[in-house]
Coordinates of C-alpha atoms and ligand atoms in Angstrom, one line a residue:
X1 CA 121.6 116.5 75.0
X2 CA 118.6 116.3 76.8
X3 CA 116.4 119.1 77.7
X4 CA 112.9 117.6 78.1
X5 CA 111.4 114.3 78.9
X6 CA 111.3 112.1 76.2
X7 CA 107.4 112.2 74.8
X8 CA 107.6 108.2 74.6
X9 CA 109.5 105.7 76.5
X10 CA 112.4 104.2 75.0
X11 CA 112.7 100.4 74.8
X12 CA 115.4 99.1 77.6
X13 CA 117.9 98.3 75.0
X14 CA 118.0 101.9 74.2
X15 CA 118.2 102.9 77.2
X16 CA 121.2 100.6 78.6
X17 CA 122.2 101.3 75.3
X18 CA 122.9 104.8 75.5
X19 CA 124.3 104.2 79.2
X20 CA 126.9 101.9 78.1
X21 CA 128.0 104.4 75.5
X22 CA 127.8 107.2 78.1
X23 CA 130.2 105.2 80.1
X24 CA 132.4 105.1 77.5
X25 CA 133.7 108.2 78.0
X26 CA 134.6 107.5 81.7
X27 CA 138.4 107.4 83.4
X28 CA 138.3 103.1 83.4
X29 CA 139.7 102.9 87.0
X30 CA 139.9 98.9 87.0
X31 CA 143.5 99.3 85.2
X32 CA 144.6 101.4 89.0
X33 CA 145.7 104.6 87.2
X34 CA 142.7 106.5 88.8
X35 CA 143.9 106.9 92.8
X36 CA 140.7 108.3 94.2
X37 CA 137.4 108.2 94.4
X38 CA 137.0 104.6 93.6
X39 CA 138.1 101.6 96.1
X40 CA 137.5 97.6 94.7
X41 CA 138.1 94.7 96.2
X42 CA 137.8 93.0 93.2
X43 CA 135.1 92.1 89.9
X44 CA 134.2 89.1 92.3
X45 CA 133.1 91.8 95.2
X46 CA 131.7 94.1 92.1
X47 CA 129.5 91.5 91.3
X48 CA 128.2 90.4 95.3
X49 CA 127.9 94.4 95.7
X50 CA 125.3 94.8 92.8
X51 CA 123.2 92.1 93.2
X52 CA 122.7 92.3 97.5
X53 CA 122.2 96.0 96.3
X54 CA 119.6 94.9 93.4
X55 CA 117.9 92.7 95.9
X56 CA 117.1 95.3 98.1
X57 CA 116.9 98.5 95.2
X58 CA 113.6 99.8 96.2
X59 CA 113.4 99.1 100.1
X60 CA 113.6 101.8 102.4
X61 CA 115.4 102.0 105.7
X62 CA 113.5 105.1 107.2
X63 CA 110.8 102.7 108.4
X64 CA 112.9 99.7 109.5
X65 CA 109.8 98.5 111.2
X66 CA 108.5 97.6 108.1
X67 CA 111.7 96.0 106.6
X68 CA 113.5 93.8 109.4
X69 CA 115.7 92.5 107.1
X70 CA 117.6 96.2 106.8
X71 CA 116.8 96.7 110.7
X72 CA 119.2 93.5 111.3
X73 CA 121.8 94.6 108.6
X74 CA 122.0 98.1 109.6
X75 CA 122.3 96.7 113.1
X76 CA 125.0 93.9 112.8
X77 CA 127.1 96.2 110.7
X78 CA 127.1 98.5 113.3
X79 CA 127.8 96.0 115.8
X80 CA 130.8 94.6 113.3
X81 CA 132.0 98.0 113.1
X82 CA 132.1 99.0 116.6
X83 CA 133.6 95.5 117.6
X84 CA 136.1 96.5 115.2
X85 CA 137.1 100.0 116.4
X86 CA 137.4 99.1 120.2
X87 CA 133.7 99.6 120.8
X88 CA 132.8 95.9 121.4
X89 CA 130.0 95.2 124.3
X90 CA 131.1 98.3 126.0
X91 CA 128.1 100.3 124.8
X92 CA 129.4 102.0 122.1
X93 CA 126.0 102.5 119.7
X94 CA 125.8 104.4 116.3
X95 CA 124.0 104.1 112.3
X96 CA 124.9 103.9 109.4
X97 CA 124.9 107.2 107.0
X98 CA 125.1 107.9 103.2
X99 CA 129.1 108.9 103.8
X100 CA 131.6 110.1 105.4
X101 CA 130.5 114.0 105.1
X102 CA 127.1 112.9 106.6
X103 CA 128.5 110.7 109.2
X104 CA 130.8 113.9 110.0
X105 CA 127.7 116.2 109.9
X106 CA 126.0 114.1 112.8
X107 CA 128.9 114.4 114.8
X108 CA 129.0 118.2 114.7
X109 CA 125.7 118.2 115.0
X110 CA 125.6 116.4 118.1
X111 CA 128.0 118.1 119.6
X112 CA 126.4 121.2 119.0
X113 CA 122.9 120.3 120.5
X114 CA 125.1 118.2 123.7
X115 CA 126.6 121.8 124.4
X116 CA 123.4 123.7 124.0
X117 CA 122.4 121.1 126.9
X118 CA 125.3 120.9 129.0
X119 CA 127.1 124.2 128.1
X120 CA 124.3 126.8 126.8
X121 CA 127.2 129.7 127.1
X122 CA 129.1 128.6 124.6
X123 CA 127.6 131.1 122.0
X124 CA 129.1 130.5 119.1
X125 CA 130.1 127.0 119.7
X126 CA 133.8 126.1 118.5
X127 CA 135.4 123.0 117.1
X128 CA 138.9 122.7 117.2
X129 CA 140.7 120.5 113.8
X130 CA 144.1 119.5 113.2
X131 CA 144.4 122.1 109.6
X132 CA 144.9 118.7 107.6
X133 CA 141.3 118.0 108.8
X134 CA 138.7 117.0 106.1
X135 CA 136.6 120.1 104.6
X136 CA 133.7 118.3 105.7
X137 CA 133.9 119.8 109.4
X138 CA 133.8 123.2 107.6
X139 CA 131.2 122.3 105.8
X140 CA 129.8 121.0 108.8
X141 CA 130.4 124.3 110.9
X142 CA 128.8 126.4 107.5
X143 CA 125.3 124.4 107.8
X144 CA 125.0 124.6 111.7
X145 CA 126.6 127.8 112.8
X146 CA 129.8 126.3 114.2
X147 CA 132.7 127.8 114.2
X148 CA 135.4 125.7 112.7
X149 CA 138.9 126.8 114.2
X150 CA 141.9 124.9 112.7
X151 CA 145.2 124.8 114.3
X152 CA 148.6 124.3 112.7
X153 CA 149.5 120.7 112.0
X154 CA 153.8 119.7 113.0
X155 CA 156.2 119.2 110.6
X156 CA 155.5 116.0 110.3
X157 CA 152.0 116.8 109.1
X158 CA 150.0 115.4 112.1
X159 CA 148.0 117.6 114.5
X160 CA 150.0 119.6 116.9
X161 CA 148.9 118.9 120.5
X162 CA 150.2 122.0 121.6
X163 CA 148.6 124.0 118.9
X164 CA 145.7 122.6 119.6
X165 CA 145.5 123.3 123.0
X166 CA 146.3 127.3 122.1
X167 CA 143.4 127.1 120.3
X168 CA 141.1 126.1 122.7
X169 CA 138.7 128.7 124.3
X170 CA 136.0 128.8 126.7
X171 CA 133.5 128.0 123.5
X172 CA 135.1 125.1 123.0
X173 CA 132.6 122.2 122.6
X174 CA 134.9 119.7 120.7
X175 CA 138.3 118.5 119.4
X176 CA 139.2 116.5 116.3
X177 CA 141.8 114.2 115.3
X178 CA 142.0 112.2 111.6
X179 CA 142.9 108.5 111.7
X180 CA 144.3 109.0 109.1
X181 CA 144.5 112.6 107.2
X182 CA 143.3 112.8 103.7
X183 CA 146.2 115.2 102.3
X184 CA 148.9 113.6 104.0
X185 CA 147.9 109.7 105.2
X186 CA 149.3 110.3 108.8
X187 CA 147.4 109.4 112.0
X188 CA 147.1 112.3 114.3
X189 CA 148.2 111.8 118.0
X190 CA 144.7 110.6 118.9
X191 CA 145.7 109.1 122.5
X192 CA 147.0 113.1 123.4
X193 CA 144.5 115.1 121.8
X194 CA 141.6 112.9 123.8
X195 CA 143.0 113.2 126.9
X196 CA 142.9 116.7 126.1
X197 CA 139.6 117.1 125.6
X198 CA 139.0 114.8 128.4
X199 CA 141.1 116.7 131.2
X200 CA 138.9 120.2 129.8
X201 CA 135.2 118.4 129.6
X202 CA 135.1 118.2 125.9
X203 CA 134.0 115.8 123.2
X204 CA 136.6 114.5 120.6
X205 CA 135.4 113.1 117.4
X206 CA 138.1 111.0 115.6
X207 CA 137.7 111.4 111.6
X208 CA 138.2 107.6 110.6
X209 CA 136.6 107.8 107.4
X210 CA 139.2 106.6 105.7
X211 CA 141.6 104.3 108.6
X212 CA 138.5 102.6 110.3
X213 CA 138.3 99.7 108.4
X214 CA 141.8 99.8 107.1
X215 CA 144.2 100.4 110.2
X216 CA 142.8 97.5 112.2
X217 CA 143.7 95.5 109.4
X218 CA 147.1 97.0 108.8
X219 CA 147.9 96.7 112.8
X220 CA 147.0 93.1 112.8
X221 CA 149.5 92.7 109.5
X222 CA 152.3 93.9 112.0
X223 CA 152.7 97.5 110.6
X224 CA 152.6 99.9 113.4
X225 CA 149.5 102.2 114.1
X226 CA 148.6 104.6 116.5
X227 CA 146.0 103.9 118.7
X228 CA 143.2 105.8 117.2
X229 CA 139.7 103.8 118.2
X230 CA 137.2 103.5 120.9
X231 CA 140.1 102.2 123.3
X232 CA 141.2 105.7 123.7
X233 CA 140.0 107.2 126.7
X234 CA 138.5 110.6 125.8
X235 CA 137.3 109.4 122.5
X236 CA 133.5 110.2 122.3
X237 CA 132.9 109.9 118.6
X238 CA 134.1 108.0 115.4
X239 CA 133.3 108.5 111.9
X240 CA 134.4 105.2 109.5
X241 CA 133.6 105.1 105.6
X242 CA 132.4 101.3 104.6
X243 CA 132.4 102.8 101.5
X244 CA 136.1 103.4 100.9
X245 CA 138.2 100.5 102.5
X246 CA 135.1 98.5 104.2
X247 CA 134.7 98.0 100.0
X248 CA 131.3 98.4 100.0
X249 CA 128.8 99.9 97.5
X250 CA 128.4 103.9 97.5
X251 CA 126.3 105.8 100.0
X252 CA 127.6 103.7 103.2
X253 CA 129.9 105.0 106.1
X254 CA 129.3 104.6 109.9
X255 CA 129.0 107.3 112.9
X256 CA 129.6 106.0 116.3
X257 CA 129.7 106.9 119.9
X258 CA 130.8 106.0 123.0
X259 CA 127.2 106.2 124.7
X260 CA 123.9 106.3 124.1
X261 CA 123.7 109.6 126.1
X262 CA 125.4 111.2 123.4
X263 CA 124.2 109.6 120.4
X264 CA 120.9 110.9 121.7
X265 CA 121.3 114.5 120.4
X266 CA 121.8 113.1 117.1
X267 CA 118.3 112.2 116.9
X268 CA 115.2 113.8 115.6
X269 CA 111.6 113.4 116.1
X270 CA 108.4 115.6 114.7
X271 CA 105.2 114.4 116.8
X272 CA 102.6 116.6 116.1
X273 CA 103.0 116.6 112.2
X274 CA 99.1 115.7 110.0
X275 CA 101.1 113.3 108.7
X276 CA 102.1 111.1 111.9
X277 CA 104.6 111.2 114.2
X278 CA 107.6 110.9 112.2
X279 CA 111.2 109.9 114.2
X280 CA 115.0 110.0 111.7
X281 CA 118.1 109.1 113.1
X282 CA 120.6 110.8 110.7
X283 CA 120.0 113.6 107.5
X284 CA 118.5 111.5 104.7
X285 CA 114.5 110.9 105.2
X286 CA 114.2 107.9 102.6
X287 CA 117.3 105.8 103.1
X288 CA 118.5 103.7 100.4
X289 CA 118.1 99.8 101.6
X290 CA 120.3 98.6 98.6
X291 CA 123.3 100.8 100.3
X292 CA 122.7 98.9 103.9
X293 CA 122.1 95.4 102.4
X294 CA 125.4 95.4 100.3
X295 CA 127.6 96.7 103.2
X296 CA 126.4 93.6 105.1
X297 CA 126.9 91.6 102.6
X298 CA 130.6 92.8 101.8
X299 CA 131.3 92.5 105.2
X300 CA 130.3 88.7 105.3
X301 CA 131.7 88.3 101.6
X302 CA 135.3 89.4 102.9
X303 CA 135.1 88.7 106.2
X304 CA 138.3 89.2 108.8
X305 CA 140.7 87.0 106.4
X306 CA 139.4 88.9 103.5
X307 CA 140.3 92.4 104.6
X308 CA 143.1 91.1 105.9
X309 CA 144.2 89.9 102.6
X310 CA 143.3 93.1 100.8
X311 CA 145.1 94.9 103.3
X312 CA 147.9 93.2 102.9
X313 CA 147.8 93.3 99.1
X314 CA 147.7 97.4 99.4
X315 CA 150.5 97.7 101.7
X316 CA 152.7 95.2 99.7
X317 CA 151.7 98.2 96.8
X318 CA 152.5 101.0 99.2
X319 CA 155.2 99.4 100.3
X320 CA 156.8 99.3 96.2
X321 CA 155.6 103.1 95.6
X322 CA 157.9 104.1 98.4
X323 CA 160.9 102.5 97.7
X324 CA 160.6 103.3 94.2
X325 CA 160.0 106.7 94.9
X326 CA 162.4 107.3 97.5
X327 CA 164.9 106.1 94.4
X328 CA 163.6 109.4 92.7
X329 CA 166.1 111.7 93.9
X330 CA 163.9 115.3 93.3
X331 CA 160.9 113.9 94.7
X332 CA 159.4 112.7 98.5
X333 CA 156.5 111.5 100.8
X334 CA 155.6 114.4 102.7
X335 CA 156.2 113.1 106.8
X336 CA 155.6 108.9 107.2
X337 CA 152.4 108.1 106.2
X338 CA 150.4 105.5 108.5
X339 CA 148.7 103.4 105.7
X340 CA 148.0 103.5 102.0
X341 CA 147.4 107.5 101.4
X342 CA 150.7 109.0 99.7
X343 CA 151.6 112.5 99.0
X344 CA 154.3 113.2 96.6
X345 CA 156.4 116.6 97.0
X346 CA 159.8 118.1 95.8
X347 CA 162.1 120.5 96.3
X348 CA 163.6 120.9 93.1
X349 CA 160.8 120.7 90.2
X350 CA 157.2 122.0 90.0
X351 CA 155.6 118.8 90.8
X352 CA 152.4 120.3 89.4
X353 CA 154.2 119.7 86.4
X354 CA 155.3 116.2 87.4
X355 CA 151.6 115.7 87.8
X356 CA 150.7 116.9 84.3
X357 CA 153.6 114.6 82.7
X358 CA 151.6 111.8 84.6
X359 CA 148.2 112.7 82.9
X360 CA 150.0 112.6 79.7
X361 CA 151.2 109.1 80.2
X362 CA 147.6 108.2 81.5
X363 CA 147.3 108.5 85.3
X364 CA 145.2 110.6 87.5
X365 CA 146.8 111.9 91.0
X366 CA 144.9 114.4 92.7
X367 CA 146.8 117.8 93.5
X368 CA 147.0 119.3 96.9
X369 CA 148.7 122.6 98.2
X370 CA 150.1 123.8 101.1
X371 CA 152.9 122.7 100.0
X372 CA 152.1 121.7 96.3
X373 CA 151.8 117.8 96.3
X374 CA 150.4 114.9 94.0
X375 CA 148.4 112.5 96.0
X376 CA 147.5 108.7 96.1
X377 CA 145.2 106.8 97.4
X378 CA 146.1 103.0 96.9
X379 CA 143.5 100.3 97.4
X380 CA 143.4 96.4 96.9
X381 CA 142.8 97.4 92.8
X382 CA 146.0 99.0 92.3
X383 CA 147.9 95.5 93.3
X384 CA 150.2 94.8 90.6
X385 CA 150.7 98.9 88.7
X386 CA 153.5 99.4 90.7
X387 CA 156.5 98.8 87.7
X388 CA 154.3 100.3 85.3
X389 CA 153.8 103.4 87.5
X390 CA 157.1 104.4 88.8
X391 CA 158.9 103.5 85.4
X392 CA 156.5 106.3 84.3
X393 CA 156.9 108.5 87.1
X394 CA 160.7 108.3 86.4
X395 CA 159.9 109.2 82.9
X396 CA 158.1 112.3 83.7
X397 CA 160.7 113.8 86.2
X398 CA 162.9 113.6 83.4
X399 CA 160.6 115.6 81.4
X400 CA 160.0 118.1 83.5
X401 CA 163.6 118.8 84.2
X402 CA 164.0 119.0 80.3
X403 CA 161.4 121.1 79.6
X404 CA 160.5 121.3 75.8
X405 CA 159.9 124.8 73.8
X406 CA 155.8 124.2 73.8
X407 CA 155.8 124.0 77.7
X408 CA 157.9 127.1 78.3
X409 CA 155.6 129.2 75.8
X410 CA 152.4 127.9 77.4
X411 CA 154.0 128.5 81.2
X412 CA 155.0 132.3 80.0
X413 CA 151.8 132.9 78.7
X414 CA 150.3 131.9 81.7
X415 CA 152.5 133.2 83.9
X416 CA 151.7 136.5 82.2
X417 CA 148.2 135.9 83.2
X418 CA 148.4 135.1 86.5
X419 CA 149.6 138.8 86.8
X420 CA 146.7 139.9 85.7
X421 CA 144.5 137.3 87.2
X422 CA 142.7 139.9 89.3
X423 CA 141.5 141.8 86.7
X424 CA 140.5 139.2 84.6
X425 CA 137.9 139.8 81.4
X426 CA 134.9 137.4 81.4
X427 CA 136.3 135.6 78.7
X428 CA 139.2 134.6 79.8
X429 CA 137.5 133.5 83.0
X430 CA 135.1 131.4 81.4
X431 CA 138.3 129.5 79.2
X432 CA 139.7 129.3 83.0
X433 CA 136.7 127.9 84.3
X434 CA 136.7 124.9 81.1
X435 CA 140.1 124.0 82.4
X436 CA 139.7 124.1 86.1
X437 CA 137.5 121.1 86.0
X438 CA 140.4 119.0 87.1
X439 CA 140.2 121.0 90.3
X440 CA 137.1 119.3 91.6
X441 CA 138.4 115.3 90.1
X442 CA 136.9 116.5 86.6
X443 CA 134.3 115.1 84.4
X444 CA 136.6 113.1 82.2
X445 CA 137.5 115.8 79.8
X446 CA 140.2 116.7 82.1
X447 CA 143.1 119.0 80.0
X448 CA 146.6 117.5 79.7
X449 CA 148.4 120.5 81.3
X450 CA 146.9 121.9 84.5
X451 CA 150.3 123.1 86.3
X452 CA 150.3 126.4 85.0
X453 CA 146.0 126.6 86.2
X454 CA 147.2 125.7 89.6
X455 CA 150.4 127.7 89.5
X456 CA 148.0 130.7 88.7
X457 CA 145.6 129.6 91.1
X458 CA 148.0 130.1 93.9
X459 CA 148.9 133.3 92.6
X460 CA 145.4 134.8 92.5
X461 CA 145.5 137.7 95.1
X462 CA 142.6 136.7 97.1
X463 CA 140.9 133.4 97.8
X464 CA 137.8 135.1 97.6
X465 CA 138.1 134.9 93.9
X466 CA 139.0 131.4 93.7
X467 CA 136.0 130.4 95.9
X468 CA 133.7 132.2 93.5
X469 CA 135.8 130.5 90.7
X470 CA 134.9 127.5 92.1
X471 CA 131.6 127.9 93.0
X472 CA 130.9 129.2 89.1
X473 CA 132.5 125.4 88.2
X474 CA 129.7 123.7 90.6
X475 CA 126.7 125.6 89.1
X476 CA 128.0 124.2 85.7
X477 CA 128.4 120.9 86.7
X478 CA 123.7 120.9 86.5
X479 CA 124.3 123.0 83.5
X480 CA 123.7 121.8 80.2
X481 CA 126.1 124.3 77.6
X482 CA 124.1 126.3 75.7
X483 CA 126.2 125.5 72.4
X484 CA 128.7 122.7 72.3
X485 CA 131.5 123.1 74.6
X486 CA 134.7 124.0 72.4
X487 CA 136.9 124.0 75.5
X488 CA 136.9 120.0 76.0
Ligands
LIG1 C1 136.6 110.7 102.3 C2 136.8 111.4 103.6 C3 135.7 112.1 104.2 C4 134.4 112.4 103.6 O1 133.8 111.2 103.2 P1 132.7 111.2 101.9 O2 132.3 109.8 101.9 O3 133.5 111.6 100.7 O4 131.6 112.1 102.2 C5 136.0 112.6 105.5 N1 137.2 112.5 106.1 C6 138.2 111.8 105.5 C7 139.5 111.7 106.2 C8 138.0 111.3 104.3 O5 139.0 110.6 103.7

């Protein structure tokens, strides 16, 4: 460990030596048993991505006057973008953004000062979102005194129109719709909740982050999607992640709007600062050029045929993981998922159990709740895992319904906690908080059995010790231990 810079420089080959070892203890997600955080198009794209980001590793886009070359990538992805998402010549106008959450911050933003202009009353300001929504908008709503109100989704998982209009109020600024949801993969009806907000004056921002440069794709493959994009009437904003299925490096997503009117409030400028007058369209001050040059050059790498092809190659997946697990007769896809984002439920077995019979035979699904589910995001990597997968899934719903002598000691013995949750002594808490790193994707050392944590996190009495649970887990993530860690 660390604690102090080094008093001398190390050679290079000690330093890429001691990354490469670092890495070793890494999930390797090229074999598709990782289904998040990571999208590839392939070690072809890999390579493209590092080397347009390389070239342009130290430029900086807060000054595109001074590097034209980012000015005209940032610029034609944009224009590639909206072209893409019904935005064409019609003056749709936007920039690109570290992410989704930042791209989603702008919006809310935005919103927020275009109703301080047009609608000073509305005091607090309120967003109405589908409850499937992403956490970014609370997020959102937490760093610019918005009030986030989400309404109950249908039983099919997508917004409820007529929920959301319930929970509109007269400090309404905007409505939200996910093309599609994270938790469940289903496209909310965009085309209804727009009109909406159109017929009562307010702005809708559709959460494309994941769907904007997948469901075009998928639409043009004959599969059918809901019209989601800029052709909407009532659609005023768009979030779209190039960084999940636009395949590009890390740190580059899209926020779009209808008008330059509205993108206006977006905008920031300090004139009278010593140090100049200094003008930033988004969050970031220093912008990373390497993010904006490999975008481009992804985008021109892949072109249409190319993201058609990947498209294609992750539904042909998708396609396999349904039938297979429709065969599974105790589990199901919650509702009927748009694209390539699966959730796994049952009725009959704890499918946080499933989940940990999965980690032992090597794969990492994410677990959601409300109702307990495994989920899957499939990209143009996990072509060919399919057999492998479902064989295994197979396997551990057998497992589960058999359940050995060591699982039913460790589920009593945690079940007997989770009684006692409340009250919890600070040692227990802090063996809790080594295991609950799975909760937030993990750091690698994630535990083999996590059903009973999440079991016992559903049972905690109040939320407001889970959130300070959680919080305690991010502080430690900056932490070095102060001994080594015997929980790992
Ligand atoms: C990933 C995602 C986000 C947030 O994007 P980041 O790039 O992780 O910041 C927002 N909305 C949806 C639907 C997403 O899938």
């Amino acid at each position: 460990m660390t604690r102090s810079l080094p008093p001398h420089g190390q050679t290079r080959d000690e330093v890429l030596t001691a990354l490469h070892a670092a890495r070793t203890e890494d999930i390797d997600w090229r074999d598709g048993r990782l289904f998040s955080l990571v999208y590839s198009a392939g070690p072809e794209a890999t390579v493209l991505l590092q080397e347009a980001y390389a070239l342009f590793l130290s430029e900086n886009a807060l000054n595109p006057g001074v590097f034209p070359s980012l000015r005209r990538f940032e610029a034609e992805v944009l224009a590639m973008s909206a072209d893409l998402l019904g935005g064409g010549p019609s003056g749709v106008v936007g920039n690109m953004t570290s992410g989704g959450t930042e791209s989603i911050l702008l919006a809310v933003k935005t919103a927020r000062d275009w109703a301080r202009h047009h609608h000073p009353e509305r005091q607090p300001p309120e967003i109405v979102v589908p409850a499937s929504a992403h956490p970014a908008f609370d997020k959102a709503g937490h760093y610019f005194g918005v009030q986030i109100v989400r309404a109950p989704i249908d039983a099919g998982y997508r917004a409820d129109v007529a929920a959301v209009a319930r929970a509109l109020s007269d400090r309404t600024i905007m409505i939200v719709a996910s093309a599609p949801s994270y938790p469940h993969g289903v496209v909310d009806p965009v085309t209804d909740l727009a009109a909406l907000a159109k017929e009562r004056g307010l702005l809708c921002h559709v959460d494309a982050c994941m769907g904007g440069f997948m469901l075009p794709f998928v639409r043009r493959l004959g599969y059918p999607v809901p019209a989601f994009d800029f052709t909407v009437p009532g659609v005023t904003s768009l979030s779209a992640d190039l960084h999940k299925y636009g395949y590009a490096a890390k740190g580059a997503s899209v926020i779009l709007y209808r008008d330059r009117a509205l993108r206006r409030f977006q905008l920031h400028a300090a004139t009278d600062w010593s140090g100049g007058i200094y003008a930033s369209p988004s969050l970031s001050g220093s912008r990373p050029g390497g993010a904006i040059a490999a975008a481009w050059a992804i985008m021109h790498f892949l072109g249409e045929d190319g993201y058609l092809r990947a498209a294609a190659a992750v539904m042909e997946s998708v396609g396999r993981l349904r039938q297979g697990i429709a065969a599974l007769p105790e589990l199901h896809i919650l509702g009927d998922p748009d694209m390539s984002l699966l959730a796994i439920g049952s009725q009959r077995l704890d499918i946080y159990e499933v989940g940990d019979e999965m980690t032992a035979r090597g794969w990492h699904l994410d677990r959601q709740q409300h109702p307990p589910s495994l989920h899957l995001t499939i990209s143009a990597h996990h072509a060919g895992m399919e057999d492998l997968f479902l064989a295994d899934l197979a396997a551990a719903v057998v497992a589960v319904r058999r359940p050995g002598l060591r699982r039913r000691v460790v589920r009593a013995a945690l079940g007997a906690a989770s009684r006692g949750a409340r009250a919890m002594p600070a040692p227990w808490l802090s063996a809790l908080t080594g295991r609950a790193r799975a909760l937030l994707g993990g750091d690698g050392s994630l535990p083999a059995r996590t059903a009973p944590l999440y079991g016992m996190l559903a049972t905690l009495p109040n939320r407001g010790d889970i959130r300070e649970l959680v919080l305690d887990l991010v502080e430690g993530f900056t932490t070095l231990p102060d001994r080594p860690d015997r929980e790992g």
